[in-house]
CSV table of C-alpha atoms in Angstrom, one decimal:
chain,number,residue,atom,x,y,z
A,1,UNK,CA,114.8,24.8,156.7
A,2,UNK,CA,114.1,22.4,159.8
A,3,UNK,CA,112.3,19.3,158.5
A,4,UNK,CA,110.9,16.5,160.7
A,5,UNK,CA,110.8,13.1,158.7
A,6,UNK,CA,108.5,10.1,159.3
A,7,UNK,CA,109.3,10.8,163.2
A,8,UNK,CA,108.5,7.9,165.5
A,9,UNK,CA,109.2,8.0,169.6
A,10,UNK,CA,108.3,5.0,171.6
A,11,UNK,CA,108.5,5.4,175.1
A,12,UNK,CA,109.4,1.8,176.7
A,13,UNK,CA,108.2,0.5,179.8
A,14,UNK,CA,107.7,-3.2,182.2
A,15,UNK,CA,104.2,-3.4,179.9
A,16,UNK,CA,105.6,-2.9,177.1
A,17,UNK,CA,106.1,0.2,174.7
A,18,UNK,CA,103.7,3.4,174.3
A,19,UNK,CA,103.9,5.0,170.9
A,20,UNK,CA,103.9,8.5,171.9
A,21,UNK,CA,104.5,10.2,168.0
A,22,UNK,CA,103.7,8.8,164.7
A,23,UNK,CA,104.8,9.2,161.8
A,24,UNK,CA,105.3,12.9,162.7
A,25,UNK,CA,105.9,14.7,159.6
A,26,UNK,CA,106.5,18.4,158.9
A,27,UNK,CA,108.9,21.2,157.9
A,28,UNK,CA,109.5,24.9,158.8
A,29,UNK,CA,111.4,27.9,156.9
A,30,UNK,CA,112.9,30.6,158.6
A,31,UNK,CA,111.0,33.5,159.7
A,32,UNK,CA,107.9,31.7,160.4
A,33,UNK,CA,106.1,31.7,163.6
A,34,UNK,CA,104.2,28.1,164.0
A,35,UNK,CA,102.1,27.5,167.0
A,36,UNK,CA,101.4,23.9,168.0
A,37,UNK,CA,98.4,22.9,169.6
A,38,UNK,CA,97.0,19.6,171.2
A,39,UNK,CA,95.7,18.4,174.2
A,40,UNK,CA,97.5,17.0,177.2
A,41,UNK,CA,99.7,14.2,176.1
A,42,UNK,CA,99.3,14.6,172.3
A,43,UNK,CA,102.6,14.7,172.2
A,44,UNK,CA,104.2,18.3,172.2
A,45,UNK,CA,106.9,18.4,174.5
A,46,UNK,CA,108.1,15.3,173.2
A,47,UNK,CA,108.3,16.1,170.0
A,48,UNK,CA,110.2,19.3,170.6
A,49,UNK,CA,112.8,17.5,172.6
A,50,UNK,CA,113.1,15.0,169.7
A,51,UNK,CA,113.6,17.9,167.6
A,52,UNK,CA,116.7,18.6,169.9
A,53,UNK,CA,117.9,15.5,170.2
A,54,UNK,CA,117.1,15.6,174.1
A,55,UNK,CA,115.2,12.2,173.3
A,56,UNK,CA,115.6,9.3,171.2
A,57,UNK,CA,113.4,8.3,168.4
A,58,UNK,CA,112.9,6.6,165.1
A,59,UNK,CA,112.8,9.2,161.8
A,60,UNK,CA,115.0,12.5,160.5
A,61,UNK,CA,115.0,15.7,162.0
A,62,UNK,CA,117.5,17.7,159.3
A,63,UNK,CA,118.5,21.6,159.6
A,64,UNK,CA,119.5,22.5,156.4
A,65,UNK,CA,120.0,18.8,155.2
A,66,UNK,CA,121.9,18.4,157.8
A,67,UNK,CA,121.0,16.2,160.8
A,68,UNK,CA,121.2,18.2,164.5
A,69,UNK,CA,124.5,17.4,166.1
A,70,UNK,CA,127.4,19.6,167.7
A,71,UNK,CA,128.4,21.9,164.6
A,72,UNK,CA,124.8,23.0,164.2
A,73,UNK,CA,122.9,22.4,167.3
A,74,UNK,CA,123.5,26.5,168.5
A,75,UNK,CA,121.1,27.2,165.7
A,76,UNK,CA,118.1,26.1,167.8
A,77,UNK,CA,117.1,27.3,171.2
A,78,UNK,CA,114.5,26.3,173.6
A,79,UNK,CA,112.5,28.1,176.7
A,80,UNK,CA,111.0,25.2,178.4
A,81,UNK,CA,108.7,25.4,181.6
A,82,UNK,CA,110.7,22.9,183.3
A,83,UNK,CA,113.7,25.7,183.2
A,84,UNK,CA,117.4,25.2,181.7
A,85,UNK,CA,118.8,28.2,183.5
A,86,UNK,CA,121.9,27.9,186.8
A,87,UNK,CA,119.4,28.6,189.4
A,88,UNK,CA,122.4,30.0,191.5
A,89,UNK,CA,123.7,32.4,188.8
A,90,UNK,CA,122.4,35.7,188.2
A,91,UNK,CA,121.1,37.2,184.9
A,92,UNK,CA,125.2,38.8,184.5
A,93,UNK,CA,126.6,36.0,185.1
A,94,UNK,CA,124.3,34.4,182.3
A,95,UNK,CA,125.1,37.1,180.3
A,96,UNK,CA,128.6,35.9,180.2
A,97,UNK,CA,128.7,32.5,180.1
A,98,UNK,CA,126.3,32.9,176.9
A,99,UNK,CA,128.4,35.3,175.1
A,100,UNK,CA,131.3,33.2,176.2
A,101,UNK,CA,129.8,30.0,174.7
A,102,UNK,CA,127.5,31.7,172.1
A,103,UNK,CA,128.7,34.0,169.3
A,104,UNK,CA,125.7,35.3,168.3
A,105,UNK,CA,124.8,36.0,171.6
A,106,UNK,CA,122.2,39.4,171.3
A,107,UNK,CA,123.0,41.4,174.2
A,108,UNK,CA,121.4,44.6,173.0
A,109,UNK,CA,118.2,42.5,173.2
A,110,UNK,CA,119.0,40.9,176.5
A,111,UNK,CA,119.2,44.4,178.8
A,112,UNK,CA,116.1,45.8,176.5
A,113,UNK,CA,114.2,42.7,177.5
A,114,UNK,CA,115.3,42.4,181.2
A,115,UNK,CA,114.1,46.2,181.2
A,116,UNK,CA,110.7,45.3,179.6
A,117,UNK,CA,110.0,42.7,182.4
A,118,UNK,CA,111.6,44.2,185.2
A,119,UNK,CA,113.9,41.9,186.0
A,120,UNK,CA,116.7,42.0,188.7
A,121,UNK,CA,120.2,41.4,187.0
A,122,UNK,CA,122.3,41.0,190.2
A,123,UNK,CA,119.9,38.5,192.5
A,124,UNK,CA,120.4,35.2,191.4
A,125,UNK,CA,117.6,33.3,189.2
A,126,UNK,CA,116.3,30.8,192.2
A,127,UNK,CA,115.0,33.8,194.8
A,128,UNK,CA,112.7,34.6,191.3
A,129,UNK,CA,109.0,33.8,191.4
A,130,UNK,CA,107.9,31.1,188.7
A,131,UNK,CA,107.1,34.1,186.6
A,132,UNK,CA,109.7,35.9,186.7
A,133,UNK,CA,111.7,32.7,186.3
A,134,UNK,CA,109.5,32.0,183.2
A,135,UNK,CA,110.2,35.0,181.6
A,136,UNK,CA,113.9,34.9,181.8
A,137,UNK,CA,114.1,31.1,180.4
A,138,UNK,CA,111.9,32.9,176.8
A,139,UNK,CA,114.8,35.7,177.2
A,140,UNK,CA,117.3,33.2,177.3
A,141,UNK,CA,116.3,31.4,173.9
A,142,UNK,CA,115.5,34.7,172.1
A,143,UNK,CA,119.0,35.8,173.0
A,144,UNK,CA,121.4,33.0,172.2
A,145,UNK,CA,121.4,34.1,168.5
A,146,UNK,CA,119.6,30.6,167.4
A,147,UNK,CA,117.7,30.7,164.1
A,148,UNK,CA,115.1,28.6,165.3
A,149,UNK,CA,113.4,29.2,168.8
A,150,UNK,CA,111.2,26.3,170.2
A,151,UNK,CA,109.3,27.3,173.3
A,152,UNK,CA,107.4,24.5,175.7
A,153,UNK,CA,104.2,27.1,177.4
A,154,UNK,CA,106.7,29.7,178.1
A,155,UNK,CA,104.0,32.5,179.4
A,156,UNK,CA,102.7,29.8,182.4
A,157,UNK,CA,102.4,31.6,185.8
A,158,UNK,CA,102.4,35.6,183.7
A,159,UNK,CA,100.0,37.4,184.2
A,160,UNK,CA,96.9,38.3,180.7
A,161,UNK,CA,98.3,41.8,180.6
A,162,UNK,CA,102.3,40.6,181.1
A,163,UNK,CA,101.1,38.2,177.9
A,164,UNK,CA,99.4,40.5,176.0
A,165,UNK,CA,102.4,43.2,176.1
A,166,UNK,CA,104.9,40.4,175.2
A,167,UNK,CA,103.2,38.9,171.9
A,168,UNK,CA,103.8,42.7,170.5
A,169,UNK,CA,107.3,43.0,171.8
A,170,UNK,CA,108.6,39.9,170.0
A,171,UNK,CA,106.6,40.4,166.8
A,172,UNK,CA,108.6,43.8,167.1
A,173,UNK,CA,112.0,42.7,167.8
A,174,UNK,CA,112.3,39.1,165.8
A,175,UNK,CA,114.4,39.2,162.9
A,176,UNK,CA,113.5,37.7,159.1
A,177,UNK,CA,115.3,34.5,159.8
A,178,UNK,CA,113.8,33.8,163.2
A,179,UNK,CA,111.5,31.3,163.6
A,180,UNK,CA,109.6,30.7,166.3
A,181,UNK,CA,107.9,26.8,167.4
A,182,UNK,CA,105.2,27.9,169.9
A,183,UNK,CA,103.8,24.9,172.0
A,184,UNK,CA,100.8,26.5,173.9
A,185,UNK,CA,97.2,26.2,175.1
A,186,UNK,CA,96.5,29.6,174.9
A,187,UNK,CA,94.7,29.7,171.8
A,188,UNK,CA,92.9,32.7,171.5
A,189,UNK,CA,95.4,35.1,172.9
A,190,UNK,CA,98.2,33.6,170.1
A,191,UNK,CA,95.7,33.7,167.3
A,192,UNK,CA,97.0,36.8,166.1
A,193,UNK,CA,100.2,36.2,166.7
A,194,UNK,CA,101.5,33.1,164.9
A,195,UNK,CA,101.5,32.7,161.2
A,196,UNK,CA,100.6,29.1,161.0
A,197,UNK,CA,99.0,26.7,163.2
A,198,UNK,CA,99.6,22.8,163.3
A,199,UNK,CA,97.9,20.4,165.3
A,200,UNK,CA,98.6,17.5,167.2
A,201,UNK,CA,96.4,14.6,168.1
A,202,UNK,CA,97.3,11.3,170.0
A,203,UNK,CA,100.9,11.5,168.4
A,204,UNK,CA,99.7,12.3,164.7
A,205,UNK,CA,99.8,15.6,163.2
A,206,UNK,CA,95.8,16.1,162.2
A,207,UNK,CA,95.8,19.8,160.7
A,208,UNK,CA,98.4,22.0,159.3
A,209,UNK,CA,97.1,25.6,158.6
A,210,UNK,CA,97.9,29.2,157.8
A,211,UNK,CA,96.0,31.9,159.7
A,212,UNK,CA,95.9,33.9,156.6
A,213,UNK,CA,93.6,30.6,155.0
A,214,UNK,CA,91.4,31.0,157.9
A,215,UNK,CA,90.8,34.1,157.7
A,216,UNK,CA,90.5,34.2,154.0
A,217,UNK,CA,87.8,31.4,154.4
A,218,UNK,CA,86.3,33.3,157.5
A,219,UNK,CA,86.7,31.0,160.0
A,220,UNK,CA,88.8,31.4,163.5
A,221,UNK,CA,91.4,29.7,165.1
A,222,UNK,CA,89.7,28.1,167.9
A,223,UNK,CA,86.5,27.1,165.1
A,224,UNK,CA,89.5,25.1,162.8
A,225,UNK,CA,90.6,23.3,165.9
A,226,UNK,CA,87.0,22.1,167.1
A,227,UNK,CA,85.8,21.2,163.8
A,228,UNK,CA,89.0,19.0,163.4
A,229,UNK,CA,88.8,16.9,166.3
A,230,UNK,CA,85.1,16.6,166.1
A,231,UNK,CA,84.4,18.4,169.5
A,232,UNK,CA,80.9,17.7,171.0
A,233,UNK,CA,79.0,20.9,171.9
A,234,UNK,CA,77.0,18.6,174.3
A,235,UNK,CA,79.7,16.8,176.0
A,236,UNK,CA,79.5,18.7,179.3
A,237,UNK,CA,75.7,18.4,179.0
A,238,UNK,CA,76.1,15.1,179.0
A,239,UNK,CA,77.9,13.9,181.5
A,240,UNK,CA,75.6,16.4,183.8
A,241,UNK,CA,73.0,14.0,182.9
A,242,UNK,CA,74.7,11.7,183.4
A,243,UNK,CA,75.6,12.7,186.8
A,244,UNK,CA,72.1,13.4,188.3
């Protein structure tokens, strides 16, 4: 289980500090797929890199009881769209410096998913376009064998249908004790997808939801998240007044 405890992240500056996460509180268990929603600067991306210890913060983040460090830190992976790949390498040499510093490494999975996207495996990652290079950075995490897989809007710059293909492909290929942290704006194409949804607002985690509760009470994704930050259905009709 991954658990997040009473996680606080201040991010300091010459007017003082900016409370970015509060009292972030929440837990996972393996095989779940979680997708977590907010606007712009509610706080996502930081909270996954507090998750991996990329920043610091005040609060627990425990794998097992355990808190991340070096003996478990392989266990987590993360496709980001600001990339973690050698730009220089190529997809081989990647290969092998994963399985070389990975033991789970999946390489069956690797070659099937560099077939599925087309990818070139001797050119090296920099001469990709973004999407291509997007792609390769969500192969990357689903390969390294991690039991948890965090992913920062890994489909940016793919095309709807590239998208569409991919949702079934993982749901195909993940195994029971994957789980998968989906930070994403794309709500409607990922409705079906992930199992639960939580939602993130101004640093404070405002819903927490399976999709099987919405459907059972016969609402939709996109419906849940409106009603629970109190969207206006006239706010574009108002500043158009307001405008003229």
């Amino acid at each position: 289980m991954l658990e997040i405890k009473s996680l606080r992240k201040v991010y300091y500056g010459k007017k003082g500090g900016a409370e970015a996460l509060k009292n972030v509180s929440l837990s996972m268990e393996q095989g779940e797929i979680v997708g977590l929603f907010g606007e712009n600067g509610a706080g996502k991306t930081t909270l996954l890199k507090c998750i991996l210890g990329f920043l610091a913060f005040e609060g627990e983040v425990l794998l097992d009881g355990e808190a991340i460090g070096r003996r478990n830190i392989g266990r987590l992976s993360y496709a980001t769209c600001e990339h973690s790949f050698f730009p220089n390498l190529t997809p081989k040499e990647h290969r092998e410096f994963f399985k070389m510093h990975f033991p789970a490494f999946r390489e069956k999975r690797f070659l099937a998913l560099m077939n599925f996207f087309q990818l070139p495996m001797s050119k090296a990652i920099r001469t990709y376009s973004v999407g291509q290079k997007n792609q390769f950075e969500v192969i990357l995490a689903l390969c390294q064998g991690a039991d948890y897989i965090l992913m920062d809007e890994p489909f940016a710059g793919n095309d709807i249908f590239n998208r569409e293909d991919f949702y079934k492909v993982l749901l195909g290929i993940l195994e029971p004790e994957e789980t998968i942290f989906l930070s994403t704006h794309l709500i409607e194409e990922v409705e079906h997808f992930v199992g639960r949804a939580v939602l993130l607002r101004k640093g404070r985690i405002v819903g927490d939801i399976t999709t099987l509760e919405l459907e059972e009470e016969g609402r939709t994704l996109m419906d849940y998240i409106k009603e629970t930050w109190n969207y206006r259905q006239d706010r574009v009709k108002g500043i158009l007044e307001e405008s003229l």
